[in-house]
Coordinates of C-alpha atoms in Angstrom, one line a residue:
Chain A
X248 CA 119.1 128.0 56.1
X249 CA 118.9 126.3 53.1
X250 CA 119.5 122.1 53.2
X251 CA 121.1 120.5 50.0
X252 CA 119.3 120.7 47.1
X253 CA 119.8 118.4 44.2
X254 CA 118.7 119.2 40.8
X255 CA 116.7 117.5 38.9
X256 CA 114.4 115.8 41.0
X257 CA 113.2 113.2 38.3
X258 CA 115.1 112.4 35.0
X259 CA 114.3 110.0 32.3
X260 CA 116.7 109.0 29.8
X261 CA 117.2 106.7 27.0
X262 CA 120.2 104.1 26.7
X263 CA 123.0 105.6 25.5
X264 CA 122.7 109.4 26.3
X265 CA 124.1 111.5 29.3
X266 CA 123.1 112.7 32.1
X267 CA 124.0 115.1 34.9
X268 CA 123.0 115.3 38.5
X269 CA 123.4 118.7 40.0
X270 CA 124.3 119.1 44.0
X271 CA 124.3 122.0 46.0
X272 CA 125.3 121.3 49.4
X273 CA 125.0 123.2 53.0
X274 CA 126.9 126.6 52.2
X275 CA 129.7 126.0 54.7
X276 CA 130.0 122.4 54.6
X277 CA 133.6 120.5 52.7
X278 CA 132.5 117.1 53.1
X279 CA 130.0 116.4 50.3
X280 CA 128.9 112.6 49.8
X281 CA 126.8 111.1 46.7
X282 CA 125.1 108.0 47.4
X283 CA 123.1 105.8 45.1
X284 CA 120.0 103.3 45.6
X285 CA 119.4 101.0 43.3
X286 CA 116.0 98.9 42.5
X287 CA 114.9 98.9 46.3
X288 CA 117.9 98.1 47.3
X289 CA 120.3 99.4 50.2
X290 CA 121.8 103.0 49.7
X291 CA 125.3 102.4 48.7
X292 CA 127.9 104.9 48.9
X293 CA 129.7 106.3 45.9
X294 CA 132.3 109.0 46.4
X295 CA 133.5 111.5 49.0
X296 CA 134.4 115.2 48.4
X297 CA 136.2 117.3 50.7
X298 CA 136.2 120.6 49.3
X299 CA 137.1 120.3 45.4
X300 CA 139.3 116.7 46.2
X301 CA 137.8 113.5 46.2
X302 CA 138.7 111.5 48.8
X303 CA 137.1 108.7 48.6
X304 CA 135.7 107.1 45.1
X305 CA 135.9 103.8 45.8
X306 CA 132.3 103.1 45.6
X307 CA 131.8 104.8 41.9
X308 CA 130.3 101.6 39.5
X309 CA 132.6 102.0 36.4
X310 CA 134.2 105.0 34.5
X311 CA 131.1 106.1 32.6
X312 CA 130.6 108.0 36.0
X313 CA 132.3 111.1 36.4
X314 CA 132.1 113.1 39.6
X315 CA 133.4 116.8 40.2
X316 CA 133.0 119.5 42.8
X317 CA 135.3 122.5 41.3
X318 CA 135.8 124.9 43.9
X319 CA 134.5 123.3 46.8
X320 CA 130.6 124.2 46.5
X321 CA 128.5 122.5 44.4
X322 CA 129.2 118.9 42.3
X323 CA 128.0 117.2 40.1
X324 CA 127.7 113.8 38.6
X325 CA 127.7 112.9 34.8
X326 CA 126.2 109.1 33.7
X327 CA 127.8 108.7 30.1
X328 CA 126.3 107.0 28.1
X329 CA 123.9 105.9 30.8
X330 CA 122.9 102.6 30.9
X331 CA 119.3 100.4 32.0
X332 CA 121.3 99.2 35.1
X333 CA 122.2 103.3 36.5
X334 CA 118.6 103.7 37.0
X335 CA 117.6 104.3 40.6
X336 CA 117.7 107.5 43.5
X337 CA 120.8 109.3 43.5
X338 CA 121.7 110.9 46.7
X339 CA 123.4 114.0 48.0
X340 CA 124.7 114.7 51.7
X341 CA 126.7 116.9 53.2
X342 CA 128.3 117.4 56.5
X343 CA 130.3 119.8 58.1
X344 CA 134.4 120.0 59.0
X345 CA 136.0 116.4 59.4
X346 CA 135.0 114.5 62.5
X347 CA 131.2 115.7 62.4
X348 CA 129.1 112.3 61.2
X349 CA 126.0 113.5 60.8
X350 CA 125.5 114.2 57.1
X351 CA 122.5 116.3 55.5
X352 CA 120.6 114.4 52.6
X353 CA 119.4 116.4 49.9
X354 CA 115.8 114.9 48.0
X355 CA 117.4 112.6 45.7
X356 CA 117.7 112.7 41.6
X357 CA 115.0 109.6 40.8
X358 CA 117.0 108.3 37.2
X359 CA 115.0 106.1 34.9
X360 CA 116.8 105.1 32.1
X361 CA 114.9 103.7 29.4
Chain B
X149 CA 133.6 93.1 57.0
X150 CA 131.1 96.3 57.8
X151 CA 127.6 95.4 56.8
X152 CA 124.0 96.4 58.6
X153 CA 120.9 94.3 58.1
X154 CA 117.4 95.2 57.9
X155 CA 115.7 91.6 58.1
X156 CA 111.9 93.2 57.6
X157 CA 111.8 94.1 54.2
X158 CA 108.1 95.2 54.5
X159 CA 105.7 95.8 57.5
X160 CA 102.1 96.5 57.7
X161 CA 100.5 97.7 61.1
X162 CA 97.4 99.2 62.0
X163 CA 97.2 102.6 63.3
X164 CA 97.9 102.6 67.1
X165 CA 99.9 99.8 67.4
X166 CA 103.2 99.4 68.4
X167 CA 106.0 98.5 65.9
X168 CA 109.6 97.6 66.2
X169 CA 111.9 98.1 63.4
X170 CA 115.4 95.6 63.8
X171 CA 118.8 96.8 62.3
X172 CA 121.8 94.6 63.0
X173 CA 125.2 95.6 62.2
X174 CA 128.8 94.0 61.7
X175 CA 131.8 96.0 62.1
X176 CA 135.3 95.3 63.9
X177 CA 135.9 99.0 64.7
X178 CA 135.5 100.0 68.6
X179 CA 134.7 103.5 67.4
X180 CA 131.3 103.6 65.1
X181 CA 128.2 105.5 65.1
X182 CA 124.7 104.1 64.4
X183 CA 121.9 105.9 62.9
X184 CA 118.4 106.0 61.5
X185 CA 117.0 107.6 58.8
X186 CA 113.3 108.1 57.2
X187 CA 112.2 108.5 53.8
X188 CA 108.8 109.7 53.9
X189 CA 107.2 109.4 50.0
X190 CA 108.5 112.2 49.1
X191 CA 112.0 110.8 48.9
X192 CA 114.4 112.9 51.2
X193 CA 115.7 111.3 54.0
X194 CA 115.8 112.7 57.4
X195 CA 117.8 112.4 59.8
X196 CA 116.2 110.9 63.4
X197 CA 119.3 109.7 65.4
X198 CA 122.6 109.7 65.9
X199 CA 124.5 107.3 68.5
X200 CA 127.9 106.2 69.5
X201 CA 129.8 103.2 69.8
X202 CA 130.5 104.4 73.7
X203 CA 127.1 105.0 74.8
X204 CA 124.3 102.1 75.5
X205 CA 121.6 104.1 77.0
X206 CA 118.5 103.6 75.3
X207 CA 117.1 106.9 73.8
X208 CA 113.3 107.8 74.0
X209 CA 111.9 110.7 71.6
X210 CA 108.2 110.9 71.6
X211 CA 107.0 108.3 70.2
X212 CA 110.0 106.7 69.0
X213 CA 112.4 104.9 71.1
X214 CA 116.0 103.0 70.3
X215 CA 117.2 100.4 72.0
X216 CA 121.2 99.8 71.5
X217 CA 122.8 96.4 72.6
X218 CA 126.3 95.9 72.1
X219 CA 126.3 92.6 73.0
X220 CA 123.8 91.5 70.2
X221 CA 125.1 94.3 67.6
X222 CA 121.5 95.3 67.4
X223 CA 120.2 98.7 67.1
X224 CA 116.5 98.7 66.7
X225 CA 113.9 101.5 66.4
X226 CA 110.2 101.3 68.4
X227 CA 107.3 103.4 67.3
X228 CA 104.8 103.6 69.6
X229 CA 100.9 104.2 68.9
X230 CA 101.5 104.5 65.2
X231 CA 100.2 106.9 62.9
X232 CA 99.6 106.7 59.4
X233 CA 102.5 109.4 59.1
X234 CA 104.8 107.1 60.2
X235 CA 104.5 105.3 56.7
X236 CA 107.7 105.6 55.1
X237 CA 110.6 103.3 54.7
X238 CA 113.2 103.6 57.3
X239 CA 117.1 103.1 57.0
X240 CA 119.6 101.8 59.9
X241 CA 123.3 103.3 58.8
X242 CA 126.4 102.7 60.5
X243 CA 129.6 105.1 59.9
X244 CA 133.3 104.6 61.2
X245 CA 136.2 106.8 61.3
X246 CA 137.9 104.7 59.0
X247 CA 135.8 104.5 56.1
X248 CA 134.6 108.3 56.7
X249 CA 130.9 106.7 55.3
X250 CA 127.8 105.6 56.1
X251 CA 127.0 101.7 55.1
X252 CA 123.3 101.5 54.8
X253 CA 120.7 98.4 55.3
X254 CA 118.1 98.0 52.6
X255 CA 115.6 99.7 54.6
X256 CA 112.0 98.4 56.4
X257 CA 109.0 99.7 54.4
X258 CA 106.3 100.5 57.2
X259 CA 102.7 101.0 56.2
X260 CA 100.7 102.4 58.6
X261 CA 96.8 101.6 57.8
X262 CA 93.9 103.6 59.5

């Protein structure tokens, strides 16, 4: 069985352009999380699918991050226009049906924005 | 306030010895879960253990062993006899059913030297 898979593994940007992070979770599983670690820092939550609605995007930085998961499979996560400080490892997890707590991490997206 | 705390930021053992890794965590939920992850160097993080508010037993895997004490909010992670495998940096988490997310610490880099 496949884990999650996130897409790219490494992109480098410049200031001002956009950029998309691409997640495909566990086929199966609604609850799909994106998590962000910033310049060695802890890993700090950002939002919370479950299926194609977003349950929880309280952690999301500002509104130049955009988050969607139409039909419930895979999501993704748009930076525009990306700035120095959104550089880091962006995470992927899923988990199965509400009330399981473990979550599956995909490899991370390393961003470096120049 | 939820929060966990990794104190060690880095720690550099040599192969064979024993190492404990600390994680303390704040939270004023009765029902929480407590876990570990490891990011090896190439950046995923796996998934080592999972483990409830309700349940104080220590857990022994191998090498590894996790020793969880309500009483001091601790949940720290043993290796025994490391091996320079082990080197990676390792997370403490802590999810509750009412955030429906994992809080990370800042994670212990542990270098294992031959």
């Amino acid at each position: 069985e496949a884990g999650v898979t996130q897409f790219p593994s490494h992109s480098v940007i410049e200031k001002g352009q956009t950029v998309t992070l691409r997640c495909d979770p566990i086929s199966g599983h609604d609850n799909l999380y994106w998590y962000r670690r910033v310049m060695g820092k802890e890993i700090k939550f950002l939002l919370h699918f479950v299926k194609e609605s977003k349950q929880d995007e309280s952690g999301m930085p500002n509104n130049r991050f955009l988050a969607e998961r139409t039909g419930g499979t895979y999501s993704t996560l748009k930076v525009q226009p990306a700035e120095l400080e959104d550089s880091g490892v962006y995470f992927c997890a899923s988990s199965p049906s509400q009330g399981n707590t473990e979550a599956f991490f995909g490899q991370g997206t390393r961003l470096t924005v120049v | 306030a939820q929060k966990v705390t990794q104190a060690q930021t880095e720690i550099s053992v040599v192969e064979k010895e024993d190492v404990t890794l600390d994680c303390v965590y704040e939270t004023r939920d009765t029902t929480y879960y407590l876990f570990w992850y490891k990011q090896p160097p190439s950046g995923e993080l796996v998934f080592l253990i999972r483990r409830n508010s309700f349940d104080e037993q220590n857990e022994i895997s191998g090498r590894y062993s996790w020793n969880f004490q309500k009483s001091t909010s601790s949940f720290n992670f043993t290796i025994t006899a490391s091996q320079v495998v082990d080197s990676a940096v390792y997370f403490c988490a802590l999810w509750m059913d009412s955030s429906y997310k994992l809080i990370f610490g800042s994670g212990t880099r542990l270098l294992v030297r031959p």
